[in-house]
PDB file of C-alpha atoms in Angstrom:
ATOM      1  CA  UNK A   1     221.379 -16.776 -82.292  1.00 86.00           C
ATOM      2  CA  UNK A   2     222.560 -16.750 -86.100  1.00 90.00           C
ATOM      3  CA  UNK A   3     226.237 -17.255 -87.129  1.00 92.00           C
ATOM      4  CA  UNK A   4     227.711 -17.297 -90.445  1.00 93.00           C
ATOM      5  CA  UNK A   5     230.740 -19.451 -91.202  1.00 94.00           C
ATOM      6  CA  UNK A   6     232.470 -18.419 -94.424  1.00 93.00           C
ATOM      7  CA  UNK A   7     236.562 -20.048 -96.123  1.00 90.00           C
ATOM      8  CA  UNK A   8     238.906 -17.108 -97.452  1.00 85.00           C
ATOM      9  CA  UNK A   9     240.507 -19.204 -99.679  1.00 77.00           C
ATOM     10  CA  UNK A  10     241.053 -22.811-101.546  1.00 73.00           C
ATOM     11  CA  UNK A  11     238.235 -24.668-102.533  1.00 82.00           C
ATOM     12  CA  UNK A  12     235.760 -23.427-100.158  1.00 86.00           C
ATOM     13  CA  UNK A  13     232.868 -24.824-101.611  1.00 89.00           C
ATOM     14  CA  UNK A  14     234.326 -27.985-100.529  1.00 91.00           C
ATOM     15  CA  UNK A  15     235.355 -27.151 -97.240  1.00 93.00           C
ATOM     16  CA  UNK A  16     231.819 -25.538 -96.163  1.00 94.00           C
ATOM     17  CA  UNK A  17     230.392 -29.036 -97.400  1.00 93.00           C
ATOM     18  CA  UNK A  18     233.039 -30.614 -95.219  1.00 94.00           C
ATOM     19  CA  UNK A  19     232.238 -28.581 -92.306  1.00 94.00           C
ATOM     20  CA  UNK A  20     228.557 -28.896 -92.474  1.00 95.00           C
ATOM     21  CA  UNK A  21     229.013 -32.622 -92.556  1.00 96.00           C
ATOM     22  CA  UNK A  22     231.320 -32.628 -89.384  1.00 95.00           C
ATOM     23  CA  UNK A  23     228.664 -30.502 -87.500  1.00 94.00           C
ATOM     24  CA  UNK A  24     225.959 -32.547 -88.835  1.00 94.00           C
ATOM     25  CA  UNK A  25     228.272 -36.155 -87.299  1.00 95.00           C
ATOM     26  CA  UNK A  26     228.426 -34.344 -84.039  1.00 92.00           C
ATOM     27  CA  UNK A  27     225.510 -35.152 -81.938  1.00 90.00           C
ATOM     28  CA  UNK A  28     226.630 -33.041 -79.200  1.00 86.00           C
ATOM     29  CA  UNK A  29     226.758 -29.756 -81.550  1.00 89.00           C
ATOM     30  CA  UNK A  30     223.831 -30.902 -83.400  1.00 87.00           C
ATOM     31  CA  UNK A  31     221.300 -31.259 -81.105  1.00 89.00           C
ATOM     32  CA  UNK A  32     221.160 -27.623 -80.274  1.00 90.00           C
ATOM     33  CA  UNK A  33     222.575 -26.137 -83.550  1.00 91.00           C
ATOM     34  CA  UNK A  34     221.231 -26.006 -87.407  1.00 91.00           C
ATOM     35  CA  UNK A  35     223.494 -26.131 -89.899  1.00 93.00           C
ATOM     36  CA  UNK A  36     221.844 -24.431 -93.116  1.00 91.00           C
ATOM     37  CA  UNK A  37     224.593 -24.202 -96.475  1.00 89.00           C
ATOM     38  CA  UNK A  38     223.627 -21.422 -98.865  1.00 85.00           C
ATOM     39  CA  UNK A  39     225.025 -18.570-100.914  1.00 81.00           C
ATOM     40  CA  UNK A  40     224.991 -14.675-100.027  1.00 72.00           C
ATOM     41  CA  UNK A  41     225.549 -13.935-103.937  1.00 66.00           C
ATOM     42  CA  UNK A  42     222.275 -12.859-105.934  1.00 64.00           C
ATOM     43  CA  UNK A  43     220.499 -15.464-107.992  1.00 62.00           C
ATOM     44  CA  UNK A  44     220.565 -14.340-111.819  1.00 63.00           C
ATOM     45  CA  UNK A  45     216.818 -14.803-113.664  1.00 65.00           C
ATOM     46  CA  UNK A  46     216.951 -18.247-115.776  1.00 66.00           C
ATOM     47  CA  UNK A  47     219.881 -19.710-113.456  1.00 62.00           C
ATOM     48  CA  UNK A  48     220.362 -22.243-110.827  1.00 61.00           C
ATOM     49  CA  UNK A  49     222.113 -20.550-107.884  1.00 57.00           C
ATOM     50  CA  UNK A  50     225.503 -20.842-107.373  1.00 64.00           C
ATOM     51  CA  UNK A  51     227.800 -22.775-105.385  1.00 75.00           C
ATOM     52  CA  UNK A  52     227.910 -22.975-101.000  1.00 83.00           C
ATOM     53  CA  UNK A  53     229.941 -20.249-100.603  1.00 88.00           C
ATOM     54  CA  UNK A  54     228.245 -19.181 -96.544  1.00 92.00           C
ATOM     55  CA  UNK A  55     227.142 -21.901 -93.537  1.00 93.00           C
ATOM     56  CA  UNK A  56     224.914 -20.390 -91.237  1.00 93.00           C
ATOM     57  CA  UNK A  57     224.234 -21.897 -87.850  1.00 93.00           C
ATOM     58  CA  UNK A  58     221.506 -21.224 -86.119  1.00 91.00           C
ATOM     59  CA  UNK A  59     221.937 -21.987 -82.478  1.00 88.00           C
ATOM     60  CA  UNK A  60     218.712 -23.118 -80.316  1.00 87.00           C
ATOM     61  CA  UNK A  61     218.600 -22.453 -76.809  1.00 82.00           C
ATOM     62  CA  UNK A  62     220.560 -24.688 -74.304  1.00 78.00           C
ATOM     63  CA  UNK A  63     223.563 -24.751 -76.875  1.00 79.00           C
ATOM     64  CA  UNK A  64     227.069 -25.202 -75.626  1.00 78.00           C
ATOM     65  CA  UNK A  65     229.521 -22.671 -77.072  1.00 80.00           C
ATOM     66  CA  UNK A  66     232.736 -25.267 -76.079  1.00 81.00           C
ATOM     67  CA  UNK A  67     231.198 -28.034 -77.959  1.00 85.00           C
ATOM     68  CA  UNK A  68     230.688 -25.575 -81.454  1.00 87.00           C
ATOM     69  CA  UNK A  69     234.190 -24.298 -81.021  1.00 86.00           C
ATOM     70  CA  UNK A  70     235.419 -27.746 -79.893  1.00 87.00           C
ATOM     71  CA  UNK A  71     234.010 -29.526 -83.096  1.00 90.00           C
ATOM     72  CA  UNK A  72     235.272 -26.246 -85.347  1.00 90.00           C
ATOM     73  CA  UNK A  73     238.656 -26.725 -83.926  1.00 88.00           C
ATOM     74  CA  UNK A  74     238.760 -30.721 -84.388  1.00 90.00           C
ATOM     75  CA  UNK A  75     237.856 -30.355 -88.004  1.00 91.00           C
ATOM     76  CA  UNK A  76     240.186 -27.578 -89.031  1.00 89.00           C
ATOM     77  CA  UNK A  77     242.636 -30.125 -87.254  1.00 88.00           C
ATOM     78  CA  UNK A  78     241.707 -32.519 -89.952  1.00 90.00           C
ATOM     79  CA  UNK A  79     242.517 -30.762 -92.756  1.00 89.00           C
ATOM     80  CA  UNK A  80     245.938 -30.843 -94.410  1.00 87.00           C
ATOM     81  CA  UNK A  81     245.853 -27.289 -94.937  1.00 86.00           C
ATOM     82  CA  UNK A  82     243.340 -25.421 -92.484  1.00 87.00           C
ATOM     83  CA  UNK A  83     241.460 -23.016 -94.759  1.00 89.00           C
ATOM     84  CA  UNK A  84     241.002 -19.725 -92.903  1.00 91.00           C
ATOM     85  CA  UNK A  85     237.420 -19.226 -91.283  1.00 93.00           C
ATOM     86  CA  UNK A  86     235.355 -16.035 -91.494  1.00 94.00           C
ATOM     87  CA  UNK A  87     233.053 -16.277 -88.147  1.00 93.00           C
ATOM     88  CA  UNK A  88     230.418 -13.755 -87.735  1.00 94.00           C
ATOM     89  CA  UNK A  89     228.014 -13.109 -85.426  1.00 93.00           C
ATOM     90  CA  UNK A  90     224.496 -11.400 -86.426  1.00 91.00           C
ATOM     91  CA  UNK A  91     225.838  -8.017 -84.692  1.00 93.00           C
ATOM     92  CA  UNK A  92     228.677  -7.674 -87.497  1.00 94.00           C
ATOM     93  CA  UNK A  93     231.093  -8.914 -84.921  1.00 94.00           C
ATOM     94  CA  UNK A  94     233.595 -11.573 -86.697  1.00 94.00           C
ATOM     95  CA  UNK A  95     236.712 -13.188 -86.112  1.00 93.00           C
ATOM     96  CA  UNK A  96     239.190 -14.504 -88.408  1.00 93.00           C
ATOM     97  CA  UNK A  97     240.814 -18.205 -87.654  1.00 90.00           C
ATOM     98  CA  UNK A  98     243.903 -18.866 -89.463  1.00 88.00           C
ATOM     99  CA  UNK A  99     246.818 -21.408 -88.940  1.00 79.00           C
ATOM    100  CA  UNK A 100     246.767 -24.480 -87.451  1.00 75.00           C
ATOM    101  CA  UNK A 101     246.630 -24.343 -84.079  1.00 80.00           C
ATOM    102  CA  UNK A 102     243.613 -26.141 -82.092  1.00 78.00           C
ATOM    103  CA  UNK A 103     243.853 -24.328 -79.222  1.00 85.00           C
ATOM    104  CA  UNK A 104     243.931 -20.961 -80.474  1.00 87.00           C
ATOM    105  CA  UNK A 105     240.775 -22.200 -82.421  1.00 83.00           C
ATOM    106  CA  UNK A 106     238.838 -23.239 -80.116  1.00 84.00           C
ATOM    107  CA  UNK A 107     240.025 -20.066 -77.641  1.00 89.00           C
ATOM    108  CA  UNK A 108     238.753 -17.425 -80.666  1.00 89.00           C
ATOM    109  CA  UNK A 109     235.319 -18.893 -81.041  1.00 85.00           C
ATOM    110  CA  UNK A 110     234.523 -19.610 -77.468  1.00 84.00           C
ATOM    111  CA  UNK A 111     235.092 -15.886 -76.931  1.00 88.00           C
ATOM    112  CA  UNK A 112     233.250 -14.845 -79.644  1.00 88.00           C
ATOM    113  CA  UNK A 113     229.668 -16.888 -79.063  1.00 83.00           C
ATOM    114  CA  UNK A 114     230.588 -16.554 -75.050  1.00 79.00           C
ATOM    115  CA  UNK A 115     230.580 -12.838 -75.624  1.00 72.00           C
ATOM    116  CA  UNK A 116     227.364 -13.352 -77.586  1.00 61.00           C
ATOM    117  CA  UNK A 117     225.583 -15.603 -74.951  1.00 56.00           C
ATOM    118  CA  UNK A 118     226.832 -12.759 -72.229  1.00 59.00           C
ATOM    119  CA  UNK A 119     225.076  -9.327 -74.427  1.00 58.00           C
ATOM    120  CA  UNK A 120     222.113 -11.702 -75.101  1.00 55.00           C
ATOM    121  CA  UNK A 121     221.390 -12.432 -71.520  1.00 52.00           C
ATOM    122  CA  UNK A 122     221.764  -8.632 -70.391  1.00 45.00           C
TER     123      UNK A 122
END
């Protein structure tokens, strides 16, 4: 399964490199999960690409959709001002986390890879 993990606003550069660095600590979430930075914009002739501007996680099988949206939730929790997270599934289906709150976190992306791990099995 393929996610993509993208900041609306503020320096998201920087908070994709924070994130994939806090997935990367985890060794629950990274045993089972792949944690590739890139960039969705095209790559001009004669330039370096740009900046991290998407994460996608690619999740292996016998992943643990808590533990994902567990260690999502703990590092927005870290951040003075939680940036808001673009989470997208390879179906198109996305969810937007905003605020602060850990719980409602966690809640938003457990139902989003549960409902994932539910049409996959089908």
């Amino acid at each position: 399964m393929l996610i993509t993990v993208r900041c609306q606003e503020g320096p998201f550069e920087d908070e994709l490199r924070s994130l994939s660095a806090w997935l990367e600590a985890d060794r629950t979430v990274v045993r089972h999960i792949r944690v590739e930075p890139g960039s969705e914009r095209p790559r001009l002739p004669g330039q370096q690409g740009d900046g991290i501007d998407v994460l996608s996680l690619v999740l292996g099988t016998g992943f643990n959709a808590a533990s994902l949206a567990t260690a999502i939730a703990c590092w927005r929790a870290t951040r003075n001002q939680p940036p808001t997270l673009v989470v997208e599934r390879s179906d198109g289906t996305r969810i937007e986390i905003r605020g602060s709150n850990p719980a409602e976190a966690q809640a938003l992306m457990s139902g989003l890879l549960t409902d994932e791990q539910s049409d996959s099995g089908s």
